[in-house]
PDB file of C-alpha atoms in Angstrom:
ATOM      1  CA  MET E   1     -54.438  58.008  32.975  1.00 48.00           C
ATOM      2  CA  VAL E   2     -53.337  54.140  33.358  1.00 46.00           C
ATOM      3  CA  GLU E   3     -49.737  53.168  33.373  1.00 46.00           C
ATOM      4  CA  ARG E   4     -48.667  49.882  31.757  1.00 45.00           C
ATOM      5  CA  THR E   5     -45.432  48.101  32.607  1.00 44.00           C
ATOM      6  CA  LEU E   6     -44.017  45.645  30.224  1.00 41.00           C
ATOM      7  CA  SER E   7     -41.827  42.916  31.658  1.00 40.00           C
ATOM      8  CA  TYR E   8     -39.421  41.436  29.295  1.00 41.00           C
ATOM      9  CA  LEU E   9     -37.971  38.010  30.018  1.00 37.00           C
ATOM     10  CA  PHE E  10     -34.619  37.421  28.432  1.00 37.00           C
ATOM     11  CA  VAL E  11     -33.562  33.569  28.062  1.00 38.00           C
ATOM     12  CA  PHE E  12     -29.961  32.954  26.962  1.00 39.00           C
ATOM     13  CA  PHE E  13     -29.331  29.493  25.562  1.00 38.00           C
ATOM     14  CA  LEU E  14     -25.633  28.699  25.723  1.00 39.00           C
ATOM     15  CA  PRO E  15     -24.489  25.861  22.977  1.00 42.00           C
ATOM     16  CA  LEU E  16     -23.954  22.526  24.786  1.00 37.00           C
ATOM     17  CA  VAL E  17     -20.680  20.765  23.391  1.00 35.00           C
ATOM     18  CA  VAL E  18     -20.176  17.190  23.888  1.00 32.00           C
ATOM     19  CA  VAL E  19     -16.946  15.533  23.076  1.00 33.00           C
ATOM     20  CA  ILE E  20     -17.092  11.644  22.818  1.00 31.00           C
ATOM     21  CA  GLN E  21     -13.581   9.906  23.115  1.00 33.00           C
ATOM     22  CA  GLY E  22     -12.525   6.698  21.582  1.00 34.00           C
ATOM     23  CA  SER E  23      -9.687   4.795  20.191  1.00 34.00           C
ATOM     24  CA  SER E  24      -8.397   5.792  16.820  1.00 38.00           C
ATOM     25  CA  HIS E  25      -8.481   2.019  15.607  1.00 38.00           C
ATOM     26  CA  GLY E  26     -12.125   1.638  16.246  1.00 39.00           C
ATOM     27  CA  ASP E  27     -12.226  -0.950  19.051  1.00 40.00           C
ATOM     28  CA  GLU E  28     -15.702  -2.630  19.720  1.00 39.00           C
ATOM     29  CA  GLY E  29     -16.417   0.259  22.314  1.00 41.00           C
ATOM     30  CA  ASP E  30     -15.715   3.028  20.056  1.00 44.00           C
ATOM     31  CA  TYR E  31     -18.991   4.200  18.751  1.00 45.00           C
ATOM     32  CA  GLY E  32     -18.328   7.902  18.722  1.00 48.00           C
ATOM     33  CA  ASN E  33     -21.109   8.945  16.552  1.00 53.00           C
ATOM     34  CA  VAL E  34     -24.100  10.987  18.537  1.00 54.00           C
ATOM     35  CA  SER E  35     -26.170  10.846  15.250  1.00 59.00           C
ATOM     36  CA  CYS E  36     -26.072   7.058  15.202  1.00 66.00           C
ATOM     37  CA  PRO E  37     -25.867   5.732  18.555  1.00 70.00           C
ATOM     38  CA  GLY E  38     -24.281   2.052  18.695  1.00 79.00           C
ATOM     39  CA  THR E  39     -22.742   2.406  15.312  1.00 87.00           C
ATOM     40  CA  ARG E  40     -18.910   2.375  14.433  1.00 91.00           C
ATOM     41  CA  PRO E  41     -17.925   5.851  13.224  1.00 91.00           C
ATOM     42  CA  ARG E  42     -16.908   6.948   9.794  1.00 90.00           C
ATOM     43  CA  ARG E  43     -13.267   6.838   8.779  1.00 89.00           C
ATOM     44  CA  TYR E  44     -11.774  10.340   7.518  1.00 92.00           C
ATOM     45  CA  ASP E  45      -8.404   9.105   7.106  1.00 93.00           C
ATOM     46  CA  VAL E  46      -8.900   7.629   3.633  1.00 93.00           C
ATOM     47  CA  THR E  47      -6.413   8.932   0.987  1.00 94.00           C
ATOM     48  CA  ASP E  48      -7.494   7.055  -2.085  1.00 94.00           C
ATOM     49  CA  PHE E  49     -10.912   8.346  -2.816  1.00 94.00           C
ATOM     50  CA  GLY E  50     -11.394   6.250  -5.809  1.00 93.00           C
ATOM     51  CA  ASN E  51     -11.623   7.025  -9.664  1.00 91.00           C
ATOM     52  CA  PRO E  52     -14.270   9.880  -9.864  1.00 92.00           C
ATOM     53  CA  LYS E  53     -15.469   8.544 -13.148  1.00 91.00           C
ATOM     54  CA  TYR E  54     -16.845   5.833 -11.204  1.00 91.00           C
ATOM     55  CA  PHE E  55     -18.820   5.009  -7.914  1.00 92.00           C
ATOM     56  CA  GLN E  56     -17.941   6.880  -4.592  1.00 93.00           C
ATOM     57  CA  GLY E  57     -19.813   7.094  -1.788  1.00 94.00           C
ATOM     58  CA  TRP E  58     -20.826   6.105   1.994  1.00 94.00           C
ATOM     59  CA  ALA E  59     -22.715   2.838   2.197  1.00 95.00           C
ATOM     60  CA  ASP E  60     -23.591   0.417   4.768  1.00 96.00           C
ATOM     61  CA  VAL E  61     -21.899  -2.967   3.926  1.00 95.00           C
ATOM     62  CA  THR E  62     -21.452  -4.359   7.269  1.00 94.00           C
ATOM     63  CA  GLY E  63     -25.180  -3.983   7.982  1.00 94.00           C
ATOM     64  CA  GLN E  64     -24.502  -1.836  11.076  1.00 93.00           C
ATOM     65  CA  GLY E  65     -27.538   0.350   9.978  1.00 93.00           C
ATOM     66  CA  ALA E  66     -25.682   3.418   9.000  1.00 92.00           C
ATOM     67  CA  ALA E  67     -23.845   4.324   5.957  1.00 94.00           C
ATOM     68  CA  HIS E  68     -20.525   4.656   7.492  1.00 94.00           C
ATOM     69  CA  ASP E  69     -18.248   2.564   4.883  1.00 95.00           C
ATOM     70  CA  TYR E  70     -16.573   4.602   2.433  1.00 95.00           C
ATOM     71  CA  CYS E  71     -16.760   2.581  -0.912  1.00 95.00           C
ATOM     72  CA  ARG E  72     -15.310   3.332  -4.165  1.00 94.00           C
ATOM     73  CA  ILE E  73     -13.914   2.046  -7.363  1.00 91.00           C
ATOM     74  CA  VAL E  74     -10.003   2.269  -7.346  1.00 90.00           C
ATOM     75  CA  SER E  75      -7.449   1.566  -9.995  1.00 85.00           C
ATOM     76  CA  PRO E  76      -4.143   0.137  -8.900  1.00 80.00           C
ATOM     77  CA  GLY E  77      -3.038   0.165 -12.437  1.00 78.00           C
ATOM     78  CA  PRO E  78      -4.279   0.801 -15.950  1.00 79.00           C
ATOM     79  CA  GLY E  79      -7.293  -0.996 -17.079  1.00 75.00           C
ATOM     80  CA  MET E  80      -7.287  -2.711 -13.370  1.00 80.00           C
ATOM     81  CA  MET E  81     -10.421  -1.737 -11.487  1.00 85.00           C
ATOM     82  CA  PHE E  82     -11.979  -2.956  -8.304  1.00 88.00           C
ATOM     83  CA  LEU E  83     -14.361  -1.958  -5.695  1.00 90.00           C
ATOM     84  CA  SER E  84     -12.887  -1.505  -2.156  1.00 91.00           C
ATOM     85  CA  CYS E  85     -14.624  -0.347   1.184  1.00 93.00           C
ATOM     86  CA  ALA E  86     -12.973   1.452   3.868  1.00 94.00           C
ATOM     87  CA  LEU E  87     -14.927   0.029   6.687  1.00 94.00           C
ATOM     88  CA  ALA E  88     -16.405   2.302   9.631  1.00 93.00           C
ATOM     89  CA  GLY E  89     -14.345   2.030  12.821  1.00 91.00           C
ATOM     90  CA  THR E  90     -11.105   0.893  11.356  1.00 91.00           C
ATOM     91  CA  ALA E  91      -9.241   4.033  11.378  1.00 90.00           C
ATOM     92  CA  GLY E  92      -5.538   3.706  11.189  1.00 90.00           C
ATOM     93  CA  GLU E  93      -5.880   0.086   9.429  1.00 90.00           C
ATOM     94  CA  SER E  94      -5.723  -0.469   5.636  1.00 90.00           C
ATOM     95  CA  GLU E  95      -8.365   1.492   3.578  1.00 90.00           C
ATOM     96  CA  TYR E  96      -8.811  -1.489   1.369  1.00 89.00           C
ATOM     97  CA  ASN E  97     -10.515  -3.936   3.860  1.00 87.00           C
ATOM     98  CA  TYR E  98     -13.679  -4.566   2.022  1.00 87.00           C
ATOM     99  CA  ASN E  99     -12.946  -5.688  -1.531  1.00 82.00           C
ATOM    100  CA  SER E 100     -14.408  -7.411  -4.759  1.00 84.00           C
ATOM    101  CA  VAL E 101     -10.878  -8.857  -6.435  1.00 77.00           C
ATOM    102  CA  GLY E 102     -11.570 -12.561  -7.260  1.00 61.00           C
ATOM    103  CA  GLU E 103      -9.135 -15.345  -6.205  1.00 55.00           C
ATOM    104  CA  GLY E 104      -7.208 -15.370  -9.276  1.00 59.00           C
ATOM    105  CA  GLY E 105      -6.849 -11.451  -9.381  1.00 60.00           C
ATOM    106  CA  GLU E 106      -9.880 -11.032 -11.638  1.00 65.00           C
ATOM    107  CA  TRP E 107     -11.001  -7.580 -11.722  1.00 71.00           C
ATOM    108  CA  PHE E 108     -14.723  -6.934 -11.588  1.00 77.00           C
ATOM    109  CA  ASP E 109     -17.156  -5.566 -14.231  1.00 84.00           C
ATOM    110  CA  GLU E 110     -17.962  -2.078 -13.341  1.00 88.00           C
ATOM    111  CA  GLY E 111     -21.153  -2.000 -15.789  1.00 91.00           C
ATOM    112  CA  PHE E 112     -22.073   0.620 -18.036  1.00 92.00           C
ATOM    113  CA  PRO E 113     -21.438   4.271 -17.289  1.00 92.00           C
ATOM    114  CA  ASN E 114     -23.624   5.847 -14.429  1.00 93.00           C
ATOM    115  CA  THR E 115     -25.467   2.751 -13.848  1.00 94.00           C
ATOM    116  CA  TRP E 116     -24.156   1.923 -10.775  1.00 93.00           C
ATOM    117  CA  TYR E 117     -25.343   2.262  -7.148  1.00 94.00           C
ATOM    118  CA  MET E 118     -25.177   0.858  -3.498  1.00 95.00           C
ATOM    119  CA  LYS E 119     -28.244  -0.173  -2.073  1.00 93.00           C
ATOM    120  CA  ASP E 120     -29.688  -2.992   0.048  1.00 94.00           C
ATOM    121  CA  GLU E 121     -31.309  -4.915  -2.988  1.00 92.00           C
ATOM    122  CA  ASP E 122     -31.832  -8.438  -1.122  1.00 92.00           C
ATOM    123  CA  GLY E 123     -33.262  -7.173   2.121  1.00 94.00           C
ATOM    124  CA  ASP E 124     -30.152  -8.571   4.177  1.00 94.00           C
ATOM    125  CA  GLY E 125     -29.348  -5.041   5.736  1.00 95.00           C
ATOM    126  CA  ARG E 126     -25.926  -4.802   3.912  1.00 95.00           C
ATOM    127  CA  ASP E 127     -25.737  -2.363   0.857  1.00 95.00           C
ATOM    128  CA  ASP E 128     -24.970  -4.378  -2.513  1.00 94.00           C
ATOM    129  CA  PHE E 129     -23.226  -2.914  -5.766  1.00 93.00           C
ATOM    130  CA  CYS E 130     -25.605  -2.761  -8.588  1.00 93.00           C
ATOM    131  CA  ARG E 131     -24.837  -1.860 -12.295  1.00 93.00           C
ATOM    132  CA  CYS E 132     -26.186  -2.410 -15.781  1.00 93.00           C
ATOM    133  CA  VAL E 133     -24.344  -5.480 -17.413  1.00 93.00           C
ATOM    134  CA  GLY E 134     -24.510  -7.428 -20.539  1.00 91.00           C
ATOM    135  CA  ILE E 135     -24.202  -7.004 -24.284  1.00 89.00           C
ATOM    136  CA  GLY E 136     -26.369  -4.976 -26.683  1.00 82.00           C
ATOM    137  CA  SER E 137     -29.818  -4.875 -25.558  1.00 81.00           C
ATOM    138  CA  ASN E 138     -29.516  -7.967 -23.507  1.00 88.00           C
ATOM    139  CA  THR E 139     -28.728  -6.198 -20.362  1.00 93.00           C
ATOM    140  CA  ARG E 140     -29.701  -6.476 -16.713  1.00 92.00           C
ATOM    141  CA  VAL E 141     -29.011  -4.919 -13.447  1.00 94.00           C
ATOM    142  CA  ALA E 142     -26.771  -7.433 -11.489  1.00 91.00           C
ATOM    143  CA  CYS E 143     -25.692  -6.946  -8.155  1.00 92.00           C
ATOM    144  CA  MET E 144     -22.731  -7.931  -6.172  1.00 91.00           C
ATOM    145  CA  LYS E 145     -23.987  -9.180  -2.898  1.00 91.00           C
ATOM    146  CA  ALA E 146     -22.093  -7.510   0.157  1.00 92.00           C
ATOM    147  CA  GLY E 147     -20.981 -10.408   2.344  1.00 90.00           C
ATOM    148  CA  GLU E 148     -19.328 -11.091   5.758  1.00 88.00           C
ATOM    149  CA  LYS E 149     -15.788 -10.900   4.490  1.00 86.00           C
ATOM    150  CA  GLY E 150     -16.275  -8.991   1.248  1.00 85.00           C
ATOM    151  CA  PHE E 151     -18.313  -8.774  -1.844  1.00 86.00           C
ATOM    152  CA  TYR E 152     -19.167 -12.160  -3.443  1.00 83.00           C
ATOM    153  CA  GLY E 153     -16.911 -12.870  -6.053  1.00 77.00           C
ATOM    154  CA  SER E 154     -13.747 -11.580  -4.087  1.00 75.00           C
ATOM    155  CA  ALA E 155     -10.972 -14.106  -2.754  1.00 71.00           C
ATOM    156  CA  ALA E 156     -12.175 -13.591   0.915  1.00 75.00           C
ATOM    157  CA  GLN E 157     -16.103 -14.356   0.221  1.00 77.00           C
ATOM    158  CA  GLY E 158     -16.116 -16.515  -2.880  1.00 77.00           C
ATOM    159  CA  GLY E 159     -19.217 -16.675  -4.931  1.00 78.00           C
ATOM    160  CA  ASP E 160     -20.121 -14.597  -8.209  1.00 79.00           C
ATOM    161  CA  GLN E 161     -19.565 -11.154  -8.603  1.00 82.00           C
ATOM    162  CA  LYS E 162     -23.051 -10.771 -10.412  1.00 85.00           C
ATOM    163  CA  THR E 163     -24.929 -12.871  -7.482  1.00 85.00           C
ATOM    164  CA  PHE E 164     -28.544 -11.776  -8.353  1.00 87.00           C
ATOM    165  CA  THR E 165     -30.395  -9.684 -10.554  1.00 90.00           C
ATOM    166  CA  ALA E 166     -32.134  -6.403  -8.833  1.00 90.00           C
ATOM    167  CA  PRO E 167     -35.721  -6.460  -8.240  1.00 89.00           C
ATOM    168  CA  ASN E 168     -37.782  -4.645 -11.079  1.00 85.00           C
ATOM    169  CA  SER E 169     -34.544  -4.920 -13.334  1.00 87.00           C
ATOM    170  CA  PRO E 170     -35.275  -3.213 -16.715  1.00 86.00           C
ATOM    171  CA  THR E 171     -34.893  -5.392 -19.682  1.00 81.00           C
ATOM    172  CA  ASP E 172     -32.531  -2.632 -21.482  1.00 87.00           C
ATOM    173  CA  CYS E 173     -30.697  -0.756 -18.626  1.00 92.00           C
ATOM    174  CA  ARG E 174     -27.437   0.553 -20.580  1.00 89.00           C
ATOM    175  CA  ASP E 175     -28.898   3.844 -21.357  1.00 89.00           C
ATOM    176  CA  ARG E 176     -30.851   4.499 -17.995  1.00 91.00           C
ATOM    177  CA  THR E 177     -28.680   6.647 -15.520  1.00 93.00           C
ATOM    178  CA  VAL E 178     -29.304   6.358 -12.041  1.00 93.00           C
ATOM    179  CA  HIS E 179     -28.656   7.840  -8.681  1.00 92.00           C
ATOM    180  CA  PRO E 180     -25.725   6.519  -7.222  1.00 90.00           C
ATOM    181  CA  LEU E 181     -26.838   5.915  -3.526  1.00 87.00           C
ATOM    182  CA  PHE E 182     -30.700   5.473  -4.550  1.00 89.00           C
ATOM    183  CA  GLY E 183     -30.683   3.596  -7.885  1.00 89.00           C
ATOM    184  CA  ALA E 184     -33.497   5.360  -9.035  1.00 89.00           C
ATOM    185  CA  PRO E 185     -33.669   6.809 -12.490  1.00 89.00           C
ATOM    186  CA  ASN E 186     -32.233  10.172 -13.254  1.00 86.00           C
TER     187      ASN E 186
END
């Protein structure tokens, strides 16, 4: 009779917890994001999440390479709306620090329902706000370019809120709903 001996090797893995500390105001050295090293962290102190009927989501309007800016359509009063982003790395500061409000206080054209999305359509590394605009069947997907100081058409950045037409824009887009982060048809 032959005896066999089985040996068991038990290996226990202990979870590794990494704590990254940084300033609550998002100083240049406050990167605090393990999944996207070298980027400013998302803000979680936002209290105005925006109007749920319109665009709300994480985007990259600063061109840092990570969607850490929280953008949404806000309504400071009846019939008044604008796009505003709470920029990454600015916790404790105003949550309306990147906007689309024009010099004369003009509000922006949010476009036809569920046609809006944020995506870098012009290849500059910043996510632009795009939506279907126009009258009747004379429509196009117009994008509001994200600039260094705010969206084009804003008092801070200047220019026009319908900066450019999105590549491959359909000729009649008013009834074409799209995914809010990818711009792909639903």
